[in-house]
Amino acid sequence: MDRQHIGSSPPARLRVGVRTVDAGSELLTLAGELDHHTAELLRTPLEAALDAGRARLVVDCSALDFCDSTGLNVLLGARLGADAAGGGVHLVGMRPAVARVFRITGADAVFTLHDTLGTALPG
């Protein structure tokens, strides 16, 4: 047990970079682990992007080491919001361990997947 964090959440194991690409697109860059403890770090900027009218959400997963069902649900929720706004969620560069979660659950069929940012970004 990590005695430095008794009674509190462990330090964030997920870093989320956010950059507005254009009026309708947001790029989110993930690094680390997307799970029950870190999902809110992604949910907040996804919702903020949708609230600001950016319905094309590009999520760079090339540095994402792990994703559990909570993380998957955050992305699925963003997909519903983006689809309702006429956009979508584009996932880029998933590592094999993360891609396996999406493949096993069938979620890979509901997202637009890209190998590189060049194919995912508009323009």
XYZ file of N, CA, C and O in Angstrom:
492
model
N 0.844 -1.182 0.000
C 0.000 0.000 0.000
C 0.887 1.242 0.000
O 1.875 1.293 0.722
N 0.519 2.220 -0.751
C 1.248 3.484 -0.810
C 0.780 4.365 0.337
O -0.266 4.980 0.276
N 1.545 4.437 1.396
C 1.133 5.152 2.610
C 1.057 6.658 2.418
O 0.452 7.350 3.211
N 1.640 7.187 1.364
C 1.572 8.621 1.113
C 0.195 9.053 0.627
O -0.125 10.228 0.652
N -0.612 8.114 0.212
C -1.891 8.471 -0.388
C -3.082 7.829 0.315
O -4.139 7.696 -0.263
N -2.909 7.419 1.552
C -4.021 6.836 2.300
C -5.128 7.885 2.432
O -4.889 9.024 2.792
N -6.333 7.483 2.096
C -7.474 8.376 2.233
C -7.628 9.371 1.105
O -8.477 10.242 1.143
N -6.810 9.262 0.083
C -6.947 10.167 -1.058
C -6.656 9.397 -2.334
O -6.154 8.280 -2.313
N -6.979 10.025 -3.444
C -6.732 9.397 -4.735
C -5.238 9.359 -5.015
O -4.496 10.244 -4.595
N -4.783 8.341 -5.744
C -3.382 8.308 -6.142
C -3.099 9.455 -7.117
O -4.023 10.005 -7.709
N -1.844 9.829 -7.254
C -1.536 10.910 -8.190
C -1.969 10.525 -9.604
O -2.041 9.344 -9.943
N -2.286 11.506 -10.393
C -2.782 11.256 -11.752
C -1.776 10.450 -12.554
O -0.600 10.773 -12.596
N -2.267 9.416 -13.164
C -1.451 8.576 -14.035
C -1.797 8.820 -15.491
O -1.379 8.085 -16.359
N -2.587 9.850 -15.735
C -2.985 10.196 -17.088
C -2.704 11.668 -17.329
O -3.063 12.516 -16.509
N -2.065 11.950 -18.434
C -1.872 13.331 -18.862
C -2.723 13.542 -20.107
O -2.726 12.712 -21.016
N -3.433 14.651 -20.135
C -4.305 14.986 -21.256
C -3.898 16.353 -21.784
O -4.005 17.349 -21.074
N -3.427 16.375 -23.009
C -3.142 17.633 -23.683
C -4.328 18.000 -24.551
O -4.956 17.128 -25.153
N -4.657 19.279 -24.603
C -5.826 19.730 -25.368
C -5.404 20.881 -26.270
O -4.754 21.820 -25.820
N -5.791 20.778 -27.546
C -5.491 21.850 -28.499
C -6.655 21.981 -29.473
O -7.102 21.007 -30.063
N -7.146 23.198 -29.607
C -8.188 23.463 -30.595
C -7.528 23.524 -31.964
O -6.588 24.287 -32.170
N -8.021 22.717 -32.887
C -7.447 22.638 -34.234
C -8.072 23.690 -35.133
O -7.387 24.385 -35.863
N -9.383 23.779 -35.078
C -10.127 24.798 -35.814
C -11.460 24.986 -35.103
O -11.674 24.415 -34.035
N -12.348 25.765 -35.675
C -13.607 26.088 -35.002
C -14.428 24.852 -34.651
O -15.197 24.877 -33.692
N -14.251 23.756 -35.389
C -15.072 22.580 -35.143
C -14.333 21.373 -34.617
O -14.935 20.324 -34.404
N -13.010 21.495 -34.391
C -12.216 20.317 -34.031
C -11.328 20.549 -32.816
O -10.758 21.621 -32.650
N -11.220 19.503 -32.014
C -10.362 19.533 -30.830
C -9.452 18.310 -30.882
O -9.892 17.211 -31.216
N -8.175 18.501 -30.560
C -7.212 17.410 -30.471
C -6.888 17.179 -29.003
O -6.479 18.109 -28.303
N -7.084 15.955 -28.552
C -6.741 15.573 -27.185
C -5.652 14.515 -27.263
O -5.801 13.522 -27.985
N -4.563 14.743 -26.561
C -3.430 13.828 -26.572
C -3.337 13.168 -25.210
O -3.210 13.854 -24.192
N -3.404 11.832 -25.200
C -3.415 11.079 -23.950
C -2.077 10.390 -23.732
O -1.493 9.852 -24.670
N -1.635 10.373 -22.485
C -0.422 9.641 -22.124
C -0.631 9.032 -20.743
O -1.041 9.722 -19.808
N -0.388 7.742 -20.633
C -0.519 7.064 -19.346
C -1.645 6.056 -19.345
O -1.817 5.305 -20.301
N -2.429 6.057 -18.254
C -3.476 5.065 -18.040
C -4.837 5.729 -17.885
O -5.015 6.606 -17.044
N -5.776 5.287 -18.698
C -7.155 5.776 -18.647
C -7.991 4.721 -17.936
O -8.241 3.644 -18.483
N -8.367 5.024 -16.699
C -9.109 4.048 -15.903
C -10.066 4.764 -14.947
O -10.277 5.967 -15.064
N -10.616 4.010 -14.025
C -11.594 4.543 -13.067
C -11.067 5.775 -12.320
O -11.812 6.721 -12.066
N -9.795 5.772 -11.992
C -9.204 6.863 -11.209
C -8.885 8.098 -12.036
O -8.772 9.188 -11.491
N -8.720 7.932 -13.341
C -8.260 9.048 -14.176
C -9.276 9.487 -15.217
O -9.045 10.477 -15.921
N -10.375 8.802 -15.334
C -11.346 9.061 -16.406
C -11.858 10.493 -16.411
O -12.086 11.066 -17.483
N -12.020 11.075 -15.247
C -12.548 12.444 -15.180
C -11.593 13.446 -15.830
O -12.026 14.473 -16.347
N -10.301 13.129 -15.829
C -9.313 14.001 -16.478
C -9.544 14.087 -17.985
O -9.147 15.066 -18.614
N -10.166 13.066 -18.557
C -10.505 13.087 -19.975
C -11.932 13.571 -20.197
O -12.196 14.334 -21.127
N -12.850 13.139 -19.340
C -14.258 13.508 -19.514
C -14.439 15.039 -19.547
O -15.156 15.578 -20.380
N -13.772 15.732 -18.652
C -13.932 17.190 -18.545
C -13.570 17.920 -19.840
O -14.379 18.701 -20.351
N -12.390 17.699 -20.438
C -12.091 18.411 -21.685
C -12.926 17.941 -22.873
O -13.208 18.731 -23.779
N -13.349 16.686 -22.881
C -14.229 16.227 -23.958
C -15.555 16.980 -23.905
O -16.048 17.473 -24.924
N -16.139 17.069 -22.717
C -17.402 17.782 -22.566
C -17.240 19.266 -22.861
O -18.113 19.880 -23.476
N -16.120 19.848 -22.451
C -15.875 21.268 -22.722
C -15.771 21.526 -24.216
O -16.295 22.529 -24.725
N -15.133 20.634 -24.944
C -15.016 20.787 -26.400
C -16.390 20.725 -27.062
O -16.716 21.555 -27.921
N -17.198 19.775 -26.641
C -18.544 19.659 -27.206
C -19.385 20.880 -26.853
O -20.104 21.411 -27.706
N -19.277 21.349 -25.621
C -20.016 22.542 -25.195
C -19.603 23.773 -25.993
O -20.410 24.685 -26.209
N -18.358 23.801 -26.442
C -17.843 24.939 -27.213
C -18.126 24.799 -28.715
O -17.715 25.648 -29.500
N -18.829 23.725 -29.095
C -19.203 23.549 -30.492
C -18.186 22.810 -31.333
O -18.303 22.771 -32.564
N -17.207 22.205 -30.696
C -16.227 21.415 -31.451
C -16.675 19.960 -31.419
O -16.461 19.248 -30.440
N -17.304 19.513 -32.501
C -17.913 18.192 -32.545
C -17.011 17.132 -33.173
O -17.325 15.953 -33.126
N -15.879 17.547 -33.754
C -14.905 16.578 -34.272
C -13.818 16.466 -33.203
O -13.025 17.379 -33.006
N -13.816 15.340 -32.513
C -12.877 15.112 -31.429
C -11.840 14.096 -31.884
O -12.176 12.948 -32.190
N -10.596 14.534 -31.964
C -9.500 13.665 -32.363
C -8.716 13.326 -31.097
O -8.221 14.223 -30.414
N -8.631 12.037 -30.784
C -7.974 11.591 -29.564
C -6.730 10.796 -29.946
O -6.826 9.703 -30.511
N -5.568 11.382 -29.659
C -4.295 10.727 -29.956
C -3.984 9.753 -28.823
O -3.701 10.162 -27.695
N -4.051 8.465 -29.128
C -3.853 7.408 -28.134
C -2.464 6.788 -28.228
O -2.206 5.759 -27.594
N -1.571 7.380 -28.992
C -0.274 6.752 -29.247
C 0.593 6.609 -27.997
O 1.493 5.775 -27.969
N 0.330 7.369 -26.951
C 1.078 7.237 -25.696
C 0.190 6.715 -24.565
O 0.554 6.797 -23.395
N -0.976 6.178 -24.921
C -1.888 5.607 -23.930
C -1.486 4.153 -23.694
O -1.489 3.343 -24.616
N -1.139 3.834 -22.442
C -0.654 2.492 -22.107
C -1.759 1.528 -21.719
O -1.603 0.319 -21.847
N -2.887 2.071 -21.216
C -3.929 1.211 -20.663
C -5.263 1.927 -20.735
O -5.340 3.146 -20.551
N -6.325 1.176 -20.983
C -7.687 1.713 -20.958
C -8.604 0.626 -20.418
O -8.628 -0.488 -20.955
N -9.357 0.951 -19.359
C -10.313 -0.008 -18.824
C -11.730 0.371 -19.260
O -11.924 1.281 -20.068
N -12.721 -0.319 -18.725
C -14.103 -0.095 -19.146
C -14.587 1.319 -18.809
O -15.391 1.883 -19.550
N -14.107 1.905 -17.722
C -14.509 3.266 -17.385
C -13.999 4.240 -18.439
O -14.737 5.124 -18.888
N -12.750 4.087 -18.832
C -12.191 4.934 -19.882
C -12.913 4.748 -21.191
O -13.219 5.720 -21.909
N -13.228 3.513 -21.514
C -13.974 3.221 -22.736
C -15.342 3.896 -22.697
O -15.783 4.491 -23.680
N -15.997 3.866 -21.539
C -17.311 4.506 -21.404
C -17.241 6.019 -21.566
O -18.160 6.634 -22.115
N -16.159 6.640 -21.104
C -15.981 8.087 -21.297
C -15.900 8.390 -22.791
O -16.545 9.319 -23.286
N -15.140 7.596 -23.513
C -15.021 7.811 -24.965
C -16.337 7.530 -25.684
O -16.703 8.251 -26.620
N -17.059 6.514 -25.248
C -18.360 6.216 -25.859
C -19.352 7.345 -25.599
O -20.133 7.712 -26.475
N -19.333 7.904 -24.402
C -20.199 9.042 -24.099
C -19.875 10.238 -24.973
O -20.772 10.928 -25.472
N -18.586 10.491 -25.170
C -18.174 11.588 -26.047
C -18.616 11.325 -27.479
O -19.028 12.244 -28.197
N -18.555 10.077 -27.892
C -18.996 9.718 -29.238
C -20.474 10.033 -29.432
O -20.872 10.584 -30.463
N -21.294 9.720 -28.442
C -22.723 10.017 -28.546
C -22.955 11.519 -28.687
O -23.751 11.969 -29.508
N -22.255 12.308 -27.862
C -22.395 13.753 -27.929
C -21.889 14.319 -29.248
O -22.520 15.210 -29.837
N -20.771 13.817 -29.719
C -20.208 14.294 -30.980
C -21.104 13.918 -32.158
O -21.349 14.738 -33.048
N -21.614 12.702 -32.157
C -22.517 12.272 -33.230
C -23.778 13.126 -33.250
O -24.249 13.535 -34.318
N -24.328 13.418 -32.080
C -25.545 14.232 -31.994
C -25.304 15.644 -32.522
O -26.227 16.282 -33.037
N -24.052 16.103 -32.431
C -23.707 17.446 -32.901
C -23.208 17.443 -34.349
O -22.759 18.469 -34.851
N -23.293 16.293 -35.002
C -22.875 16.200 -36.402
C -21.399 15.938 -36.608
O -20.882 16.099 -37.711
N -20.712 15.510 -35.553
C -19.280 15.233 -35.655
C -18.977 13.781 -35.391
O -19.723 12.888 -35.800
N -17.889 13.542 -34.698
C -17.497 12.180 -34.374
C -16.230 12.169 -33.550
O -15.583 13.198 -33.363
N -15.895 10.990 -33.065
C -14.670 10.791 -32.312
C -13.726 9.959 -33.173
O -14.090 8.892 -33.650
N -12.523 10.478 -33.352
C -11.493 9.833 -34.163
C -10.349 9.435 -33.243
O -9.761 10.293 -32.585
N -10.052 8.139 -33.176
C -8.986 7.635 -32.319
C -7.756 7.354 -33.173
O -7.857 6.745 -34.235
N -6.606 7.793 -32.674
C -5.374 7.723 -33.457
C -4.310 6.901 -32.736
O -4.084 7.089 -31.536
N -3.656 6.021 -33.472
C -2.440 5.361 -33.016
C -2.561 4.511 -31.777
O -1.687 4.553 -30.916
N -3.600 3.699 -31.690
C -3.760 2.877 -30.495
C -2.683 1.799 -30.429
O -2.415 1.112 -31.411
N -2.088 1.672 -29.257
C -1.121 0.613 -28.999
C -1.857 -0.725 -28.926
O -3.064 -0.764 -28.641
N -1.155 -1.837 -29.147
C -1.822 -3.153 -29.179
C -2.659 -3.482 -27.945
O -3.773 -3.985 -28.082
N -2.179 -3.185 -26.744
C -2.940 -3.526 -25.529
C -4.244 -2.739 -25.456
O -5.282 -3.261 -25.045
N -4.216 -1.482 -25.857
C -5.420 -0.651 -25.849
C -6.349 -1.071 -26.987
O -7.561 -1.214 -26.795
N -5.795 -1.303 -28.152
C -6.597 -1.729 -29.302
C -7.322 -3.038 -29.001
O -8.463 -3.234 -29.438
N -6.694 -3.900 -28.216
C -7.308 -5.190 -27.864
C -8.598 -4.985 -27.073
O -9.593 -5.662 -27.308
N -8.602 -4.043 -26.141
C -9.813 -3.749 -25.358
C -10.939 -3.315 -26.290
O -12.080 -3.766 -26.158
N -10.621 -2.461 -27.238
C -11.629 -1.976 -28.180
C -12.108 -3.109 -29.087
O -13.301 -3.209 -29.386
N -11.196 -3.971 -29.506
C -11.557 -5.089 -30.386
C -12.437 -6.101 -29.644
O -13.464 -6.543 -30.160
N -12.061 -6.456 -28.408
C -12.807 -7.447 -27.624
C -14.230 -6.970 -27.347
O -15.177 -7.755 -27.385
N -14.392 -5.688 -27.059
C -15.711 -5.152 -26.712
C -16.539 -4.771 -27.934
O -17.720 -4.464 -27.816
N -15.907 -4.741 -29.095
C -16.600 -4.325 -30.311
C -16.635 -2.815 -30.483
O -17.207 -2.302 -31.444
N -16.015 -2.093 -29.575
C -16.019 -0.630 -29.649
C -15.228 -0.122 -30.851
O -15.462 0.999 -31.312
N -14.311 -0.918 -31.370
C -13.550 -0.481 -32.540
C -14.454 -0.238 -33.746
O -14.111 0.524 -34.640
N -15.638 -0.839 -33.728
C -16.571 -0.674 -34.849
C -17.367 0.623 -34.777
O -17.965 1.030 -35.766
N -17.366 1.299 -33.628
C -18.179 2.515 -33.490
C -17.347 3.793 -33.503
O -17.909 4.884 -33.471
N -16.038 3.653 -33.541
C -15.154 4.809 -33.635
C -14.477 4.813 -35.002
O -14.323 3.774 -35.625
N -14.060 5.991 -35.438
C -13.224 6.088 -36.627
C -11.782 5.973 -36.150
O -11.332 6.770 -35.325
N -11.078 4.966 -36.653
C -9.707 4.694 -36.227
C -8.724 5.153 -37.295
O -8.969 4.979 -38.496
N -7.616 5.725 -36.836
C -6.574 6.213 -37.737
C -5.216 5.733 -37.231
O -4.999 5.634 -36.029
N -4.305 5.500 -38.163
C -2.943 5.140 -37.781
C -2.114 6.364 -37.421
O -1.232 6.294 -36.583
N -2.401 7.504 -38.086
C -1.598 8.710 -37.876
C -2.489 9.932 -37.679
O -3.640 9.951 -38.136
N -1.923 10.943 -37.046
C -2.652 12.205 -36.881
C -2.952 12.849 -38.218
O -3.986 13.495 -38.376
N -2.068 12.687 -39.179
C -2.250 13.287 -40.490
C -3.557 12.884 -41.154
O -4.189 13.686 -41.840
N -3.982 11.653 -40.933
C -5.237 11.208 -41.540
C -6.450 11.555 -40.695
O -7.571 11.528 -41.185
N -6.221 11.867 -39.416
C -7.345 12.149 -38.501
C -7.709 13.619 -38.435
O -8.875 13.965 -38.224
N -6.717 14.483 -38.608
C -6.979 15.919 -38.492
C -7.629 16.460 -39.756
O -7.302 16.007 -40.862
N -8.517 17.418 -39.619
C -9.181 17.988 -40.806
C -8.182 18.768 -41.651
O -7.176 19.269 -41.161
N -8.492 18.832 -42.906
C -7.806 19.733 -43.757
C -6.695 19.411 -44.557
O -6.050 19.916 -45.283
